[in-house]
Structure formats: C-alpha cells, structure tokens
Tab-separated table of C-alpha atoms and ligand atoms in Angstrom:
chain	number	residue	atom	x	y	z
A	1	MET	CA	101.058	111.052	105.959
A	2	THR	CA	99.731	111.412	109.480
A	3	LYS	CA	96.085	112.346	109.800
A	4	LYS	CA	94.804	114.489	112.633
A	5	THR	CA	91.152	114.246	111.712
A	6	ASN	CA	90.424	110.839	110.317
A	7	PRO	CA	86.890	109.782	111.263
A	8	TRP	CA	87.347	106.204	110.043
A	9	SER	CA	89.869	103.901	111.666
A	10	ARG	CA	90.598	100.526	110.056
A	11	ARG	CA	89.530	98.684	113.220
A	12	GLU	CA	86.196	100.528	113.222
A	13	PHE	CA	85.748	99.667	109.549
A	14	LEU	CA	86.389	95.964	110.061
A	15	SER	CA	84.030	95.668	112.988
A	16	THR	CA	81.196	97.346	111.051
A	17	SER	CA	81.777	95.286	107.946
A	18	ALA	CA	82.005	92.012	109.867
A	19	ALA	CA	78.625	92.725	111.402
A	20	ALA	CA	77.262	93.388	107.929
A	21	ALA	CA	78.597	90.188	106.419
A	22	LEU	CA	76.036	87.779	104.961
A	23	GLY	CA	76.070	84.490	103.094
A	24	ALA	CA	76.719	84.006	99.409
A	25	ALA	CA	74.219	84.397	96.616
A	26	SER	CA	75.980	84.953	93.305
A	27	LEU	CA	76.270	88.474	91.904
A	28	PRO	CA	75.132	89.545	88.448
A	29	LEU	CA	77.860	89.442	85.793
A	30	TRP	CA	77.555	93.153	85.200
A	31	SER	CA	75.737	96.032	86.792
A	32	PRO	CA	72.672	97.152	84.811
A	33	GLY	CA	73.413	100.786	85.642
A	34	ILE	CA	72.472	102.247	88.956
A	35	PHE	CA	70.052	104.742	87.494
A	36	ALA	CA	68.055	102.286	85.431
A	37	SER	CA	64.985	102.884	87.595
A	38	ARG	CA	65.254	106.693	87.516
A	39	ALA	CA	62.183	108.380	86.078
A	40	GLN	CA	62.634	110.559	82.991
A	41	GLY	CA	63.372	114.161	83.981
A	42	ASP	CA	64.291	113.386	87.599
A	43	ILE	CA	67.207	115.383	88.955
A	44	LEU	CA	69.557	113.032	90.757
A	45	ARG	CA	70.707	114.110	94.251
A	46	VAL	CA	74.454	113.449	94.400
A	47	ALA	CA	76.898	113.821	97.322
A	48	LEU	CA	80.671	113.424	97.126
A	49	VAL	CA	83.244	112.323	99.694
A	50	GLY	CA	86.936	113.077	99.039
A	51	THR	CA	87.501	116.552	97.572
A	52	GLY	CA	91.111	116.094	96.428
A	53	ILE	CA	92.262	116.595	92.841
A	54	ARG	CA	90.098	113.853	91.302
A	55	GLY	CA	87.020	114.557	93.414
A	56	SER	CA	87.069	118.310	92.907
A	57	SER	CA	87.762	118.152	89.168
A	58	THR	CA	86.367	115.101	87.307
A	59	TRP	CA	83.606	114.326	89.808
A	60	GLY	CA	83.114	117.880	91.094
A	61	ARG	CA	83.580	120.804	88.747
A	62	THR	CA	82.923	118.734	85.610
A	63	LEU	CA	79.662	117.261	86.910
A	64	ILE	CA	78.413	120.640	88.070
A	65	GLN	CA	79.284	122.299	84.767
A	66	ARG	CA	78.197	119.557	82.338
A	67	TYR	CA	75.402	117.621	84.017
A	68	ALA	CA	73.295	120.289	85.759
A	69	ASP	CA	70.288	119.112	83.719
A	70	VAL	CA	70.401	115.619	85.248
A	71	LEU	CA	71.991	115.971	88.685
A	72	GLU	CA	72.415	118.285	91.640
A	73	MET	CA	75.448	118.243	93.942
A	74	VAL	CA	73.807	118.356	97.374
A	75	GLY	CA	76.752	117.800	99.732
A	76	LEU	CA	80.554	117.620	99.891
A	77	CYS	CA	82.592	115.818	102.542
A	78	ASP	CA	86.314	115.580	103.290
A	79	SER	CA	88.357	115.002	106.430
A	80	ASN	CA	90.377	118.155	105.696
A	81	PRO	CA	88.169	121.260	106.216
A	82	LYS	CA	90.575	123.626	104.459
A	83	ARG	CA	90.797	121.484	101.307
A	84	LEU	CA	87.029	121.073	101.443
A	85	ALA	CA	86.445	124.841	101.548
A	86	TYR	CA	88.794	125.518	98.637
A	87	ALA	CA	87.399	122.594	96.613
A	88	LYS	CA	83.854	123.877	97.016
A	89	GLN	CA	84.897	127.257	95.660
A	90	TYR	CA	86.916	125.672	92.808
A	91	MET	CA	83.979	123.475	91.796
A	92	GLY	CA	81.521	126.363	91.900
A	93	ALA	CA	79.289	124.304	94.195
A	94	ALA	CA	76.417	125.855	96.096
A	95	CYS	CA	75.862	122.968	98.521
A	96	PRO	CA	76.831	122.612	102.207
A	97	THR	CA	80.120	120.984	103.257
A	98	PHE	CA	80.747	118.429	105.999
A	99	THR	CA	83.624	116.686	107.738
A	100	ASP	CA	81.128	114.150	109.159
A	101	PHE	CA	79.900	111.709	106.488
A	102	ASP	CA	76.821	110.423	108.347
A	103	ARG	CA	75.711	113.969	109.018
A	104	MET	CA	76.055	114.843	105.344
A	105	ILE	CA	73.835	111.917	104.343
A	106	ARG	CA	71.283	112.672	107.060
A	107	GLU	CA	71.018	116.354	106.231
A	108	THR	CA	71.272	116.282	102.431
A	109	GLN	CA	69.491	112.998	101.599
A	110	PRO	CA	71.464	112.083	98.450
A	111	GLN	CA	70.406	109.200	96.182
A	112	VAL	CA	73.959	108.603	95.029
A	113	VAL	CA	77.296	109.000	96.817
A	114	ILE	CA	80.512	109.416	94.829
A	115	VAL	CA	83.600	108.113	96.647
A	116	THR	CA	86.921	109.748	95.736
A	117	THR	CA	88.934	109.588	98.957
A	118	THR	CA	92.332	108.025	99.547
A	119	ASP	CA	92.002	104.392	98.403
A	120	CYS	CA	92.031	102.653	101.800
A	121	PHE	CA	88.880	104.542	102.865
A	122	HIS	CA	86.768	103.705	99.820
A	123	ALA	CA	85.282	100.552	101.333
A	124	LYS	CA	84.230	102.230	104.538
A	125	TYR	CA	82.277	104.938	102.693
A	126	ILE	CA	80.893	102.570	100.061
A	127	CYS	CA	79.459	100.297	102.757
A	128	ARG	CA	78.207	103.140	104.926
A	129	ALA	CA	76.515	104.875	101.997
A	130	MET	CA	74.676	101.665	101.080
A	131	GLU	CA	73.714	101.093	104.721
A	132	LEU	CA	72.181	104.567	104.689
A	133	GLY	CA	70.158	103.792	101.548
A	134	CYS	CA	72.320	105.305	98.790
A	135	ASP	CA	73.715	103.887	95.559
A	136	VAL	CA	77.426	104.436	95.063
A	137	ILE	CA	79.824	105.432	92.318
A	138	THR	CA	83.370	104.755	93.445
A	139	GLU	CA	86.726	105.584	92.007
A	140	LYS	CA	89.107	102.704	91.496
A	141	PRO	CA	90.409	100.743	93.317
A	142	MET	CA	87.100	99.629	94.858
A	143	ALA	CA	89.014	98.524	97.985
A	144	THR	CA	92.614	97.852	98.996
A	145	ASP	CA	92.412	94.486	100.734
A	146	GLU	CA	90.388	91.296	100.732
A	147	GLU	CA	88.378	91.999	103.894
A	148	MET	CA	87.197	95.357	102.579
A	149	CYS	CA	86.324	93.770	99.234
A	150	GLN	CA	84.252	91.067	100.910
A	151	ALA	CA	82.461	93.653	103.031
A	152	ILE	CA	81.381	95.622	99.935
A	153	LEU	CA	80.056	92.521	98.158
A	154	ASP	CA	78.168	91.423	101.270
A	155	THR	CA	76.750	94.870	102.006
A	156	GLU	CA	75.565	95.332	98.429
A	157	ARG	CA	73.836	91.967	98.526
A	158	ARG	CA	72.207	92.662	101.871
A	159	THR	CA	71.045	96.232	101.236
A	160	GLY	CA	70.025	95.816	97.591
A	161	ARG	CA	71.819	99.065	96.701
A	162	LYS	CA	74.169	99.250	93.680
A	163	VAL	CA	77.859	99.998	93.325
A	164	THR	CA	79.297	101.347	90.066
A	165	VAL	CA	83.081	101.347	89.646
A	166	SER	CA	84.344	104.104	87.368
A	167	PHE	CA	86.691	102.160	85.118
A	168	ASN	CA	87.387	104.992	82.684
A	169	TYR	CA	90.139	103.062	80.830
A	170	ARG	CA	87.424	100.866	79.275
A	171	TYR	CA	86.249	103.957	77.388
A	172	SER	CA	89.554	104.942	75.761
A	173	PRO	CA	89.563	104.498	71.970
A	174	GLU	CA	92.493	102.074	71.836
A	175	ALA	CA	91.010	99.853	74.535
A	176	VAL	CA	87.767	99.711	72.578
A	177	LYS	CA	89.612	98.821	69.367
A	178	ILE	CA	91.376	95.931	71.128
A	179	LYS	CA	88.063	94.662	72.502
A	180	GLU	CA	86.406	94.852	69.086
A	181	THR	CA	89.304	93.074	67.373
A	182	LEU	CA	89.215	90.228	69.907
A	183	MET	CA	85.431	89.970	69.598
A	184	SER	CA	85.706	89.744	65.784
A	185	GLY	CA	87.438	86.366	66.135
A	186	GLU	CA	90.175	87.359	63.690
A	187	ILE	CA	92.961	85.856	65.836
A	188	GLY	CA	90.835	82.909	66.952
A	189	GLN	CA	90.597	81.894	70.577
A	190	VAL	CA	93.041	83.735	72.844
A	191	THR	CA	95.363	81.330	74.663
A	192	SER	CA	97.846	83.660	76.378
A	193	VAL	CA	98.693	87.346	76.771
A	194	ASP	CA	101.883	89.408	77.207
A	195	PHE	CA	101.025	92.714	78.898
A	196	ASN	CA	103.669	95.277	79.880
A	197	TYR	CA	102.780	98.605	81.418
A	198	TYR	CA	105.199	101.534	81.729
A	199	LEU	CA	104.869	104.497	84.093
A	200	ASP	CA	107.338	107.259	83.382
A	201	VAL	CA	109.676	109.266	85.601
A	202	PHE	CA	107.032	112.018	85.893
A	203	HIS	CA	103.699	110.255	86.337
A	204	GLY	CA	105.293	107.134	87.870
A	205	ALA	CA	107.281	109.258	90.314
A	206	SER	CA	104.141	111.153	91.347
A	207	TYR	CA	102.889	108.032	93.137
A	208	PHE	CA	106.013	107.995	95.300
A	209	ARG	CA	105.469	111.613	96.382
A	210	ARG	CA	102.099	110.925	97.991
A	211	TRP	CA	100.125	108.422	100.123
A	212	HIS	CA	100.290	105.982	97.192
A	213	GLY	CA	103.843	105.103	98.296
A	214	PHE	CA	102.476	103.239	101.314
A	215	LYS	CA	100.711	99.884	101.083
A	216	GLN	CA	98.483	100.767	104.012
A	217	PHE	CA	96.933	103.623	101.993
A	218	SER	CA	97.044	102.387	98.377
A	219	GLY	CA	97.440	98.612	98.622
A	220	SER	CA	100.591	99.207	96.477
A	221	LEU	CA	100.637	100.029	92.738
A	222	LEU	CA	99.560	96.427	92.114
A	223	VAL	CA	96.188	97.515	93.494
A	224	HIS	CA	96.040	101.293	93.093
A	225	LYS	CA	97.286	101.455	89.516
A	226	ALA	CA	97.144	97.929	88.147
A	227	THR	CA	93.433	97.624	89.008
A	228	HIS	CA	92.901	99.575	85.741
A	229	HIS	CA	95.060	97.135	83.793
A	230	TYR	CA	93.578	93.976	85.320
A	231	ASP	CA	90.100	95.308	84.723
A	232	LEU	CA	90.954	95.959	81.081
A	233	MET	CA	92.320	92.437	80.708
A	234	ASN	CA	89.324	90.802	82.443
A	235	TRP	CA	87.034	92.794	80.153
A	236	TRP	CA	89.067	92.237	76.973
A	237	LEU	CA	89.136	88.486	77.609
A	238	SER	CA	85.618	88.234	79.117
A	239	ALA	CA	87.328	86.046	81.692
A	240	GLU	CA	87.669	85.772	85.442
A	241	PRO	CA	91.015	85.232	87.211
A	242	LEU	CA	91.634	82.054	89.224
A	243	GLU	CA	95.248	82.141	90.393
A	244	VAL	CA	98.081	84.677	90.700
A	245	ASN	CA	101.840	84.471	91.228
A	246	ALA	CA	104.028	87.582	91.527
A	247	HIS	CA	107.430	89.111	92.177
A	248	GLY	CA	108.111	92.687	93.228
A	249	ALA	CA	111.043	94.902	94.138
A	250	LEU	CA	111.767	98.537	94.979
A	251	ARG	CA	114.737	99.395	92.747
A	252	LYS	CA	114.675	103.151	92.119
A	253	TYR	CA	112.640	105.142	94.652
A	254	GLY	CA	112.514	105.075	98.462
A	255	HIS	CA	115.613	103.689	100.172
A	256	ASN	CA	117.475	103.514	96.831
A	257	GLY	CA	118.047	107.285	96.730
A	258	THR	CA	121.486	108.645	97.546
A	259	ILE	CA	120.081	112.079	98.434
A	260	ARG	CA	116.816	112.794	100.201
A	261	SER	CA	114.846	115.373	102.104
A	262	GLN	CA	111.350	115.661	103.553
A	263	ARG	CA	109.876	117.435	100.513
A	264	CYS	CA	110.840	119.222	97.315
A	265	MET	CA	109.728	122.674	98.469
A	266	THR	CA	112.386	122.877	101.176
A	267	CYS	CA	114.922	120.467	99.667
A	268	PRO	CA	118.632	121.374	99.790
A	269	HIS	CA	119.209	119.202	96.674
A	270	LYS	CA	116.845	121.155	94.357
A	271	ASP	CA	119.571	121.786	91.806
A	272	SER	CA	120.943	118.254	91.661
A	273	CYS	CA	117.910	115.977	92.126
A	274	GLU	CA	116.400	114.681	88.849
A	275	PHE	CA	113.083	114.239	90.607
A	276	PHE	CA	112.799	117.811	91.933
A	277	TRP	CA	109.222	118.971	91.352
A	278	ASP	CA	108.183	122.554	92.052
A	279	ILE	CA	104.614	122.632	93.352
A	280	THR	CA	104.874	126.387	94.008
A	281	THR	CA	104.455	127.095	90.268
A	282	ASN	CA	100.918	125.627	90.309
A	283	GLU	CA	98.447	127.896	92.097
A	284	HIS	CA	95.653	125.316	92.077
A	285	LEU	CA	97.805	122.651	93.756
A	286	MET	CA	99.109	125.184	96.271
A	287	ASN	CA	95.518	126.006	97.254
A	288	LEU	CA	94.328	122.407	97.285
A	289	TYR	CA	97.241	120.893	99.171
A	290	VAL	CA	99.906	123.229	100.563
A	291	LYS	CA	97.465	125.693	102.119
A	292	ALA	CA	95.581	122.782	103.738
A	293	GLU	CA	98.656	121.030	105.215
A	294	SER	CA	98.042	122.376	108.721
A	295	GLU	CA	95.003	120.076	109.020
A	296	ASP	CA	96.516	116.663	108.208
A	297	ASN	CA	100.238	117.070	107.341
A	298	TYR	CA	99.547	115.750	103.817
A	299	LEU	CA	102.608	116.800	101.781
A	300	ARG	CA	101.791	116.660	98.070
A	301	ASP	CA	105.464	117.133	97.110
A	302	ALA	CA	107.048	114.692	99.579
A	303	CYS	CA	110.438	113.193	98.673
A	304	VAL	CA	110.358	110.173	96.346
A	305	PHE	CA	113.349	108.828	98.261
A	306	ARG	CA	111.723	108.651	101.698
A	307	LYS	CA	113.078	105.565	103.406
A	308	LYS	CA	109.614	104.566	104.681
A	309	ILE	CA	108.178	104.025	101.182
A	310	ASN	CA	107.054	100.397	101.196
A	311	ILE	CA	105.534	99.744	97.748
A	312	TRP	CA	107.300	98.213	94.736
A	313	ASP	CA	108.329	100.026	91.540
A	314	THR	CA	109.245	96.850	89.615
A	315	MET	CA	106.554	94.150	89.403
A	316	ASN	CA	105.939	90.930	87.471
A	317	VAL	CA	102.691	88.996	87.751
A	318	GLN	CA	101.347	85.782	86.195
A	319	VAL	CA	97.600	85.224	86.106
A	320	LYS	CA	95.656	82.075	85.240
A	321	TYR	CA	92.073	82.613	84.028
A	322	HIS	CA	88.985	80.396	84.286
A	323	ASN	CA	89.061	79.780	80.507
A	324	ARG	CA	92.687	78.532	80.549
A	325	VAL	CA	94.118	81.829	79.239
A	326	THR	CA	97.363	82.804	80.983
A	327	MET	CA	98.720	86.351	81.273
A	328	SER	CA	102.237	87.635	81.936
A	329	TYR	CA	102.037	91.202	83.225
A	330	SER	CA	104.683	93.688	84.265
A	331	LEU	CA	104.520	97.171	85.750
A	332	ASN	CA	107.584	99.409	85.905
A	333	ALA	CA	107.330	102.865	87.451
A	334	PHE	CA	110.462	104.788	86.374
A	335	MET	CA	110.458	104.460	82.594
A	336	PRO	CA	111.527	107.173	80.093
A	337	TYR	CA	108.059	107.096	78.478
A	338	GLU	CA	104.569	106.072	79.469
A	339	GLY	CA	102.160	103.595	77.927
A	340	TYR	CA	101.820	99.882	77.351
A	341	SER	CA	102.399	97.074	74.989
A	342	VAL	CA	100.042	94.117	74.852
A	343	GLY	CA	100.169	90.999	72.700
A	344	PHE	CA	97.302	88.503	72.465
A	345	ASN	CA	98.320	85.065	71.197
A	346	GLY	CA	95.381	83.340	69.550
A	347	THR	CA	94.749	80.006	67.847
A	348	LYS	CA	94.592	81.802	64.452
A	349	GLY	CA	97.071	84.647	64.918
A	350	ARG	CA	98.310	87.454	67.128
A	351	LEU	CA	97.174	90.976	68.002
A	352	ASP	CA	99.878	93.457	69.032
A	353	ALA	CA	99.061	96.891	70.387
A	354	ARG	CA	101.568	99.499	71.425
A	355	VAL	CA	100.168	102.552	73.161
A	356	TYR	CA	102.085	105.719	74.032
A	357	HIS	CA	100.437	107.881	76.662
A	358	GLN	CA	101.862	111.322	76.674
A	359	THR	CA	101.283	113.466	79.714
A	360	PRO	CA	99.590	115.844	80.322
A	361	TRP	CA	96.458	113.882	79.469
A	362	GLU	CA	95.149	116.536	77.119
A	363	ILE	CA	97.759	115.582	74.502
A	364	PRO	CA	96.282	112.797	72.356
A	365	ALA	CA	97.703	109.327	72.882
A	366	LEU	CA	99.140	107.363	69.998
A	367	ALA	CA	98.389	103.690	69.444
A	368	GLU	CA	99.799	101.268	66.884
A	369	PHE	CA	98.058	97.976	66.062
A	370	ARG	CA	99.253	94.904	64.211
A	371	VAL	CA	96.986	91.945	63.501
A	372	THR	CA	98.852	88.964	62.055
A	373	ARG	CA	97.120	85.786	60.871
A	374	ASN	CA	99.083	82.506	61.140
A	375	PHE	CA	100.671	81.732	57.741
A	376	GLY	CA	99.408	85.153	56.611
A	377	SER	CA	100.573	88.742	56.528
A	378	SER	CA	100.230	91.609	59.013
A	379	ARG	CA	97.625	94.336	58.888
A	380	THR	CA	98.716	97.509	60.684
A	381	SER	CA	96.822	100.603	61.763
A	382	ASN	CA	97.206	103.646	64.026
A	383	ILE	CA	94.880	105.747	66.077
A	384	SER	CA	95.342	109.055	67.760
A	385	ALA	CA	93.013	109.289	70.715
A	386	GLY	CA	90.922	112.339	71.500
A	387	GLY	CA	91.764	114.990	74.073
A	388	GLY	CA	90.036	115.538	77.424
A	389	GLY	CA	90.454	113.692	80.730
A	390	HIS	CA	92.236	110.361	80.180
A	391	TRP	CA	92.165	110.585	76.377
A	392	GLY	CA	88.488	111.471	76.270
A	393	ALA	CA	87.510	108.392	78.281
A	394	ASP	CA	86.258	110.262	81.398
A	395	GLY	CA	83.606	112.182	79.458
A	396	ILE	CA	82.257	109.158	77.558
A	397	MET	CA	82.044	107.157	80.787
A	398	GLN	CA	80.191	109.945	82.593
A	399	ASP	CA	77.712	110.282	79.728
A	400	GLN	CA	77.004	106.595	80.028
A	401	ILE	CA	76.631	106.755	83.804
A	402	PHE	CA	74.569	109.922	84.114
A	403	ARG	CA	72.676	110.206	80.867
A	404	ASP	CA	72.199	106.455	80.520
A	405	MET	CA	71.881	107.004	76.795
A	406	LEU	CA	74.734	105.052	75.247
A	407	PRO	CA	74.032	101.452	74.265
A	408	ASP	CA	76.337	99.173	76.269
A	409	SER	CA	77.069	96.701	73.479
A	410	LEU	CA	80.651	96.268	74.727
A	411	ALA	CA	79.518	95.727	78.345
A	412	ARG	CA	81.666	98.582	79.586
A	413	ARG	CA	79.550	99.414	82.592
A	414	ALA	CA	81.246	97.973	85.672
A	415	GLY	CA	79.747	96.964	88.988
A	416	SER	CA	81.109	95.518	92.213
A	417	ARG	CA	81.965	92.131	90.691
A	418	GLN	CA	84.222	93.760	88.092
A	419	GLY	CA	85.616	96.051	90.791
A	420	ALA	CA	86.367	92.997	92.934
A	421	LEU	CA	87.905	90.836	90.224
A	422	SER	CA	90.328	93.568	89.194
A	423	ILE	CA	91.556	94.440	92.694
A	424	LEU	CA	91.724	90.773	93.651
A	425	ILE	CA	94.435	90.129	91.070
A	426	GLY	CA	96.444	92.957	92.655
A	427	ILE	CA	95.712	91.881	96.216
A	428	ALA	CA	96.634	88.274	95.362
A	429	ALA	CA	99.842	89.539	93.703
A	430	ARG	CA	100.675	91.541	96.810
A	431	ARG	CA	100.079	88.532	99.069
A	432	SER	CA	102.095	86.355	96.676
A	433	ILE	CA	105.103	88.687	96.911
A	434	GLU	CA	104.766	88.999	100.680
A	435	GLN	CA	104.390	85.259	101.292
A	436	GLY	CA	106.387	83.825	98.393
A	437	ARG	CA	103.693	81.529	96.974
A	438	PRO	CA	100.886	81.607	94.378
A	439	PHE	CA	97.464	82.704	95.612
A	440	LYS	CA	94.056	81.504	94.424
A	441	ILE	CA	91.419	84.223	94.179
A	442	ASP	CA	88.946	82.149	96.181
A	443	GLU	CA	91.385	82.001	99.078
A	444	LEU	CA	90.807	85.740	99.452
A	445	VAL	CA	87.138	86.473	98.835
A	446	LYS	CA	83.935	84.485	98.366
A	447	LEU	CA	82.370	85.852	95.213
B	501	NAD	N1	90.188	106.686	87.428
B	501	NAD	C1	91.245	107.443	87.352
B	501	NAD	O1	91.825	107.560	86.305
B	501	NAD	C2	91.736	108.175	88.567
B	501	NAD	C3	92.623	109.254	88.456
B	501	NAD	C4	93.046	109.892	89.623
B	501	NAD	C5	92.603	109.457	90.862
B	501	NAD	N2	91.740	108.405	90.945
B	501	NAD	C6	91.264	107.921	92.257
B	501	NAD	O2	90.608	108.980	92.927
B	501	NAD	C7	90.826	108.894	94.331
B	501	NAD	C8	91.360	110.220	94.836
B	501	NAD	O3	92.639	110.460	94.248
B	501	NAD	P1	93.294	111.928	94.267
B	501	NAD	O4	94.430	111.903	93.326
B	501	NAD	O5	92.229	112.931	94.124
B	501	NAD	O6	93.867	111.956	95.753
B	501	NAD	P2	93.955	113.214	96.737
B	501	NAD	O7	94.946	112.856	97.758
B	501	NAD	O8	94.135	114.462	95.944
B	501	NAD	O9	92.497	113.285	97.373
B	501	NAD	C9	92.033	112.412	98.362
B	501	NAD	C10	91.090	113.215	99.263
B	501	NAD	O10	90.503	112.310	100.208
B	501	NAD	C11	90.479	112.988	101.474
B	501	NAD	N3	90.436	111.979	102.536
B	501	NAD	C12	91.437	111.167	102.948
B	501	NAD	N4	91.003	110.354	103.923
B	501	NAD	C13	89.699	110.671	104.124
B	501	NAD	C14	88.707	110.172	104.995
B	501	NAD	N5	88.968	109.184	105.856
B	501	NAD	N6	87.479	110.716	104.950
B	501	NAD	C15	87.195	111.724	104.069
B	501	NAD	N7	88.101	112.219	103.213
B	501	NAD	C16	89.337	111.706	103.243
B	501	NAD	C17	91.756	113.805	101.478
B	501	NAD	O11	91.707	114.841	102.428
B	501	NAD	C18	91.791	114.299	100.043
B	501	NAD	O12	91.109	115.507	99.907
B	501	NAD	C19	91.801	107.741	94.549
B	501	NAD	O13	91.100	106.622	94.985
B	501	NAD	C20	92.389	107.478	93.169
B	501	NAD	O14	92.672	106.116	92.979
B	501	NAD	C21	91.304	107.777	89.813
C-alpha cells in the first residue's frame, strides 16, 4: 500500500518520542479506568482517528447510536478524505472531519481520543493525543515495535494521561469461563500451557489481502493478531512474560502461489483461484475502500499471493513467564476452520478448552470444556456464546469503558502495561525469528 497523504512518517515519530522519553517509575498493574474522575452526568467529548471498518463501525456508528447519553463524537480524522467523508455519513455523525490530527484536537477539544488507524500509526497518535492533554482508547495492538511501545509508556508517565487498550477478547464468555476455572484452583497451580490458534482460509486470508501482510504496517500476525492471544494468556495466568523463542514460515500465501494478480476485482484467475473474493457484492466495502482508492492506493481486495508479502502464516512460539509457567503457542493462518484449543496443565489436573469461532461474528461461537482432576474423572461442559460483535464481547467491553458500571472483579480493564506485555511477546517472537535466538522482554523495553 503506498500512501499519498500520510502525515506521520516513522522518522518523525521516533524523533518526537525520543524527545519525550523519561526515566522509569513503575506503572500500575492495571488501569483504574480512564473515566474514573468523570463527574456524574458529564457528557464525554470523544474524537476518533482512523475511520476504516473498525473505526466507523464499532467505535463510530455503535458509539453514536448506543452511548449518546454519555458521550459526544466531536471530531473524526483520517488520512484518506474520501473514506472519511463516507465514514461520517455511515456513522450518522454530525461533527467536523479533519485530515490533520493536531488541528482536530485544537478545534474540537476532546477529552478522549480513540485510535483505530493502521497498526503502525497507533503509537504516534497515542503519544500525540496525550501530549495534547487527552486520554486515549486504542485498538490493539498498542504499537508494532519496541521503540513505539517504550515511547507510549514514557509519554503516559510524563503527561499523567491514561491509555486504555480495548482487549475485547477478555470479555468473551468462553474466555471468562477459563479465567474463572483457573481462579477456582480446581486444577491447582498452572505449570505449563499448550495454546494453538487457528485462522481459517477466509478470515486468515483476509490479513494477506491488506496492509496486515507487511511487517512494516502490522508488525506481522505475531503482533497484529497474536496480541489478543498473548493478552488472554497473560490475563488468564495473572503472569508477566520474561523470555520468548520463536519459529516462523510463509508456507501458503505470498510467494507460494502459483497464480497471482494485483487484486481480485481485475484478476484473470477469478474462476480458478480458491481465494477469489468479490468485494463488488458488498456496497459498504465498495464505498469505504474502492471508491476511496484514488487517495492512497489502498486495495482492500489485493492478491493474497503478492510476492512482496513478508509476514508468516505458520508460527510457533515458546514463552517463559515470571512465575515459572511455560507456554507453547502456535498460530496457523490457512486452516479449514477457525478457533483455538488451549490446555492448562496444573499440579492437580488439567483444563482443556476447544473453541470454534464461526464467521461471520454474529453466529454464536461454540466452546467445549473438560476439567480433569489427577486420579479423578473428567467434568465436561459446553457454552454457546452470544451474538453481536466478537461474540458479544465488544458491547460488554464498551459498557465497562463508557458507563463504568460493571464491577471489574476479573480485572478485565486493560491499560498500557497490559498493552505492552501482550505486544512484547509478539515483538520478541518476531525478533527471535529474524535473528535466530531467544529474546528477553527486558532487552526490548524498560517497563
Ligand atoms: N479488537 C478487534 O477485535 C479488532 C478488529 C478489527 C480491527 N481492529 C484494529 O482496528 C484498527 C483498524 O483496523 P481496520 O480493519 O478498521 O483497518 P482499515 O484499513 O479498514 O482502517 C484503517 C484506517 O486508518 C486510516 N489511516 C491509515 N494511516 C493513517 C494515518 N497515518 N493517519 C490517519 N489515518 C490513517 C486508513 O485510511 C483507514 O481508514 C487496527 O489497528 C486493527 O488492529 C481490532
């Protein structure tokens, strides 16, 4: 993807963040919620940067429709003016739009900025928003490399503003059930974990059609996608990672293809390619992406077999935690079905969970659980998760963030430390693959 109008270069970002860097006081273990000090009845002034599919839907239209009693969308920003104009209309927003972030903040005076841009630009906007006096809610991954991660931690410390990371997977029913089972002590102390995640040939392939297929934009799936999984594991175990070793390969997409084109829409292999995807049948995506292509050449239906794709689709990672737990994790991106299987080995038994995520998200997920006590029998159960964005998780998370009314007994609210610890496993895994050695987390960032 080549960008004509990108206001933030990486060099510019690094020079700003280096200037902002400060020494190390330790961060709180979890964020108390960025609106804790908000007076009852106050309407929160919210601005959003990144009006793509996630920004315009979950953090745009949904907020405007469901949270008008607690917040007002005061400004929208995106580097692509055509996408921005369509997104504003789609959201039903009444606020002004901007391609200049600083100008948006100056003119609309938001209290909170929501960051939903392409991953590699999150850190720049998170830091800038805090510099300009705003709290931040950011989509995952909080950042895509170690320097950006450090800059966020340092800027938060220096400005006293707060970052919330929207880890919606913590709110899905099966994730909660796993957490509660581990907390009950039924399998004793966890000693090791087997965690295998499967992305299917539809959802998995979608990452190879877009900017996600390039490390420079997404940090690879080890960061972009696996940040969810590492965050879940850190939260499930109440543990912090120390060391990471990884292997990765590109075995299906990218250079492996025997046929290729620039994009599906104009592809001569439409009838023979298994991965052909027809964006023209979706009016919303045509408006959001295809009609805005003239501004930044962002092709939403680019070929999954582009030779330049430089991320992995086959990944294995070992993680050592501070409490001596070890985890074996794998991520495969061209599977026939989607979901995960996780097994916790404990001193008194084992917890197995097998989760099938059917797409589209509105179809309930299915999860099977087995708790087996050593020298005892197995207890099995099933749950069928609710509908709505990401199995109902998006809505519960937003209620907790914006209405601040749910007790946080499971410590699901996530701040910059949780954001950092999850991406750092992925960044360390990426460095480990690139350099062929294990990486310690504290080689990357000073927490
Ligand atoms: N938590 C979840 O489950 C979940 C689900 C989907 C997406 N996401 C996250 O949401 C974010 C957006 O994903 P998406 O699928 O909407 O992507 P997208 O490509 O549809 O949208 C990204 C938007 O950012 C804009 N943009 C790019 N560079 C910019 C810059 N420098 N300044 C301003 N705007 C810029 C693009 O023009 C585009 O409109 C990603 O970080 C992704 O990881 C999270």
